Coordinates of C-alpha atoms in Angstrom, one line a residue:
X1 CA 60.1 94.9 96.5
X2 CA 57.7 95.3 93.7
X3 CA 59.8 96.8 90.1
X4 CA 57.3 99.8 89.2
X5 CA 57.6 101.9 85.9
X6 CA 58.4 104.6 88.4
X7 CA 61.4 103.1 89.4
X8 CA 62.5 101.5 85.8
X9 CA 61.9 104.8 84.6
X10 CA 64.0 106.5 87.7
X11 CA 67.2 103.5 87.3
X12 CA 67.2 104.2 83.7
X13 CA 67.8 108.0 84.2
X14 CA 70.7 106.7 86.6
X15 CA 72.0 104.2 84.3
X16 CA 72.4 106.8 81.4
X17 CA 73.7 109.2 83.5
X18 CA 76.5 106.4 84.5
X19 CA 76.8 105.6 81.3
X20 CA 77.6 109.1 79.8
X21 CA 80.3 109.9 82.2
X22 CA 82.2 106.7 81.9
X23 CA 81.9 107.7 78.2
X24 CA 83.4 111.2 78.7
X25 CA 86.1 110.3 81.4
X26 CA 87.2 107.6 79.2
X27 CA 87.1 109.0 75.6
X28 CA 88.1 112.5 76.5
X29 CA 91.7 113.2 77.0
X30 CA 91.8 113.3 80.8
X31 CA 95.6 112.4 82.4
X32 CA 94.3 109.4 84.2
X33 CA 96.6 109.9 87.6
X34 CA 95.3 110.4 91.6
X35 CA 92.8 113.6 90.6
X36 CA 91.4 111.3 87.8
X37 CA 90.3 108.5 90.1
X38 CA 89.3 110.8 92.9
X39 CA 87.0 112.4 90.8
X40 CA 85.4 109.3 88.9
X41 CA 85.4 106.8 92.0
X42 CA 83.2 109.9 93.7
X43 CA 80.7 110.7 90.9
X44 CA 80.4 107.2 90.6
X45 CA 79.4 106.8 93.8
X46 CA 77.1 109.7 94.0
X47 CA 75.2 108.4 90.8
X48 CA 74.9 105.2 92.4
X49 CA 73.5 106.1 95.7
X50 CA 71.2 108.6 94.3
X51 CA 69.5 105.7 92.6
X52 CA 69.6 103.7 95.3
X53 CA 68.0 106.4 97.3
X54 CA 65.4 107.1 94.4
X55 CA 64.5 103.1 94.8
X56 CA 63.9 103.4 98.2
X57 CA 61.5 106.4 98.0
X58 CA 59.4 104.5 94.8
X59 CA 59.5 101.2 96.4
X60 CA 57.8 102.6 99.8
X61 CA 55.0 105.1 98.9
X62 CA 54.8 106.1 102.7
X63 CA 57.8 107.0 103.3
X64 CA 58.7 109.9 101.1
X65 CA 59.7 113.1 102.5
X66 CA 56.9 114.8 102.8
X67 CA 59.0 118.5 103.5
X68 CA 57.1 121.0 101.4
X69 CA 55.7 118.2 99.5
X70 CA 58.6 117.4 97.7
X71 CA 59.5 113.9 97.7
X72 CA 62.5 112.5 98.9
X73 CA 64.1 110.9 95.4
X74 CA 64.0 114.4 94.1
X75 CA 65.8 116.6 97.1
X76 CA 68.8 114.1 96.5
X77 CA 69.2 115.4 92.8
X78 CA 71.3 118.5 93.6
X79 CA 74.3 115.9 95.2
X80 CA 74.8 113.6 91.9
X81 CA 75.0 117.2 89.5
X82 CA 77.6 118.6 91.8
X83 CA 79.7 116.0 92.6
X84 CA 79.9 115.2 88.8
X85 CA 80.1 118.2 87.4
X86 CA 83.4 118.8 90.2
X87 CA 84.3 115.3 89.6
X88 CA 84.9 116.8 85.9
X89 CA 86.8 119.7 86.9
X90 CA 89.4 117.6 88.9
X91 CA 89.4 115.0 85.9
X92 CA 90.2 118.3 83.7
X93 CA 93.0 119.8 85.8
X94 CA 95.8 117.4 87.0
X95 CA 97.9 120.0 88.8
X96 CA 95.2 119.7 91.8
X97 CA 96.9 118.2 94.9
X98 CA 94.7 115.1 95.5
X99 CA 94.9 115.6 99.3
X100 CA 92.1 118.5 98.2
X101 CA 90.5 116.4 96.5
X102 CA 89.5 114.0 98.6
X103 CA 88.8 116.7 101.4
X104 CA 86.6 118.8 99.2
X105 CA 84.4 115.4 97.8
X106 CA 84.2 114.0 101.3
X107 CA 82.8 117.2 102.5
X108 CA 79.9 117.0 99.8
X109 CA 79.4 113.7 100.9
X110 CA 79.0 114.4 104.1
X111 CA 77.0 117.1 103.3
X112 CA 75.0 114.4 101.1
X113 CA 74.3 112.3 104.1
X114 CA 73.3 114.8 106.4
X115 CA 70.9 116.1 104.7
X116 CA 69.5 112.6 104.4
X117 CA 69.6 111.6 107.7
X118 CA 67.9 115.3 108.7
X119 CA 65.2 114.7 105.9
X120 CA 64.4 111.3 106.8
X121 CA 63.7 112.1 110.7
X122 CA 61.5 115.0 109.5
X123 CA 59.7 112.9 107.4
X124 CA 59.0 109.9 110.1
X125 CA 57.9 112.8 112.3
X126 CA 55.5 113.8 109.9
X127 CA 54.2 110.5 109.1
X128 CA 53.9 109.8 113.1
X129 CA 52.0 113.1 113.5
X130 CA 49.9 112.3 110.4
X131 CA 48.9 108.6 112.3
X132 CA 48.5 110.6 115.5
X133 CA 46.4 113.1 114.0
X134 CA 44.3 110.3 112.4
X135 CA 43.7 108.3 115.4
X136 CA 42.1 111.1 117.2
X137 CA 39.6 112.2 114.8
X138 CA 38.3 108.5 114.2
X139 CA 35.8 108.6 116.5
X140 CA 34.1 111.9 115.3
X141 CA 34.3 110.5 111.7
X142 CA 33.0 107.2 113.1
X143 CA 29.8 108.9 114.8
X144 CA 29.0 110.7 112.1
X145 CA 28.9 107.6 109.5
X146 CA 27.0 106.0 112.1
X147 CA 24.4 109.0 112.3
X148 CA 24.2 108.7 108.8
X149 CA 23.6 105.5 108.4
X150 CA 20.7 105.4 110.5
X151 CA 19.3 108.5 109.0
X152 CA 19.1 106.8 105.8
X153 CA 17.4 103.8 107.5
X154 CA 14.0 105.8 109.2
X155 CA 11.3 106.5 107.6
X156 CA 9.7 108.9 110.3
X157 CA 10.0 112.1 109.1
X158 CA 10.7 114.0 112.3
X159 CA 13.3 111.0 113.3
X160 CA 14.9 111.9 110.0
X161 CA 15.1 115.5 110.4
X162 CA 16.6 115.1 114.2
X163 CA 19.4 112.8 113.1
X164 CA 19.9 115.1 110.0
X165 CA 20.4 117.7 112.5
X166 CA 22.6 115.3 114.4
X167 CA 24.5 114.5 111.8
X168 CA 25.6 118.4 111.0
X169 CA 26.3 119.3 114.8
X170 CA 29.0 116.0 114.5
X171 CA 30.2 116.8 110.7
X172 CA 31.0 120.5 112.5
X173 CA 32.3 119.6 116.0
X174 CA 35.8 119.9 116.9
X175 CA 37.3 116.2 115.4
X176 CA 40.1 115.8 117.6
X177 CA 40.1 113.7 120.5
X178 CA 42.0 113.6 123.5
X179 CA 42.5 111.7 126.7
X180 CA 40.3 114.2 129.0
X181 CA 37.3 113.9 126.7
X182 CA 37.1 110.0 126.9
X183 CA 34.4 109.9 129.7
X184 CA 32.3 111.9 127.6
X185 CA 33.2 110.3 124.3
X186 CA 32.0 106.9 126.0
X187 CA 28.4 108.9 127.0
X188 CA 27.9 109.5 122.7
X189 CA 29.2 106.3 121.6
X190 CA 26.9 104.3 124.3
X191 CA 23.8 106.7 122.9
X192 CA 24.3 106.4 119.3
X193 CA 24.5 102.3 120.0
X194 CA 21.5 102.8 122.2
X195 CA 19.6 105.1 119.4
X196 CA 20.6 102.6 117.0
X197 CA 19.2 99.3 118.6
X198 CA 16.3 101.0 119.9
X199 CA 15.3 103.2 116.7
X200 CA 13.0 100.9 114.7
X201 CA 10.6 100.1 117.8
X202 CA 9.7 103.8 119.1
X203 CA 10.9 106.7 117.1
X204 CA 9.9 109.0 120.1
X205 CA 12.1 107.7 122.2
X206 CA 14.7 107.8 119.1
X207 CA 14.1 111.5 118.9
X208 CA 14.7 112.2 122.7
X209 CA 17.6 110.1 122.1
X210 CA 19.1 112.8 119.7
X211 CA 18.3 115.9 121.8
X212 CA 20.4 113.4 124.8
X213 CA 23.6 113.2 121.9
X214 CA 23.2 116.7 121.0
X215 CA 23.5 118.3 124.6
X216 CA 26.6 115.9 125.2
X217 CA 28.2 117.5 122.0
X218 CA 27.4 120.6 123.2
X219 CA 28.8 119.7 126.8
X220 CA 31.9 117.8 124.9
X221 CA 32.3 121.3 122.3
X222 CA 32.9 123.2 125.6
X223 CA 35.3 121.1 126.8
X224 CA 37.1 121.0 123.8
X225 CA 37.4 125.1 123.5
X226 CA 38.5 124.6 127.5
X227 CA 41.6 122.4 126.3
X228 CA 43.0 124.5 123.4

């Protein structure tokens, strides 16, 4: 796992933080008994797994939480200022029965990792309908280069203008694919190779070629309104 300036930047936050509230639990006056040690062992721990957590966000760029576009390392935040700032309350006050303690802190934990788990499996739904959604509009964004391509490549100025006007009736076509248009997606792809091979020895027949891929996107437009 590669050390970024990211997450130097993010451990050193951590670190500081640490380090402070070792300073104050130990140079402060605290009566070091069972609420002492509850309190520190749990901030401690929540300042240590929200940099863990913060690692694991930097270190993976696709797998942030992607909820509302706020990235994973910095929903954890609220935990560590909490916990710490109750860790020292119980620190402060001895008379707490530790048995409270330890309830109340486990709670926030728990609460802690539930959210975690809950953010994490909406983000890996995200990301799966961000691949899905990418798969199925390849092939329109494929034509389309394709259409381009060759439209840069003619010099016949009516060939040009055809696949120009082929090129705008793909840029504008519904882009998502599915299952029950791949009969007719097979029809375009098998044309554009076809107008592609056969462009440079007869434009005419080129031309005809794009009034052929322009009915099936008509054709496949239908069908796509028929499916919503």
């Amino acid at each position: 796992m590669s050390f970024s300036r990211n997450k130097g930047m993010f451990l050193a936050v951590n670190v500081l933080i640490l380090g402070v509230f070792n300073i104050l639990a130990f140079v402060l006056p605290f009566v070091r008994e069972g609420g002492f040690w509850t309190g520190y062992a749990f901030a401690t721990l929540a300042i240590i797994l929200t940099a863990c957590v913060g690692l694991y966000a930097f270190g993976r760029p696709g797998m942030k939480s992607k909820v509302y576009g706020i990235p994973l390392f910095i929903m954890v935040w609220p935990y560590p200022i909490i916990q710490v700032v109750l860790s020292i309350v119980e620190m402060a006050i001895p008379g707490i029965p530790i048995r409270y303690e330890i309830a109340l802190n486990a709670i926030l934990f728990a609460v802690f990792l539930i959210g975690l788990i809950v953010i994490n499996a909406g983000k890996e739904e995200i990301e799966r309908l961000d691949a899905k959604v990418k798969h199925k509009v390849f092939f329109i964004k494929s034509l389309q280069g394709d259409v381009e391509t060759l439209q840069s490549k003619t010099q016949d100025a009516v060939l040009k203008k055809k696949l120009k006007e082929l090129s705008e009736t793909i840029r504008y076509s519904d882009p998502m694919s599915s299952p029950q248009l791949e009969a007719i997606e097979n029809k375009l792809a098998n044309k554009v190779e076809e107008l592609s091979s056969g462009m440079e020895s007869d434009a005419k027949i080129a031309v005809t070629l794009c009034d052929e891929i322009q009915q099936l996107f008509a054709e496949r437009n239908r069908k796509c309104k028929l499916l919503k």
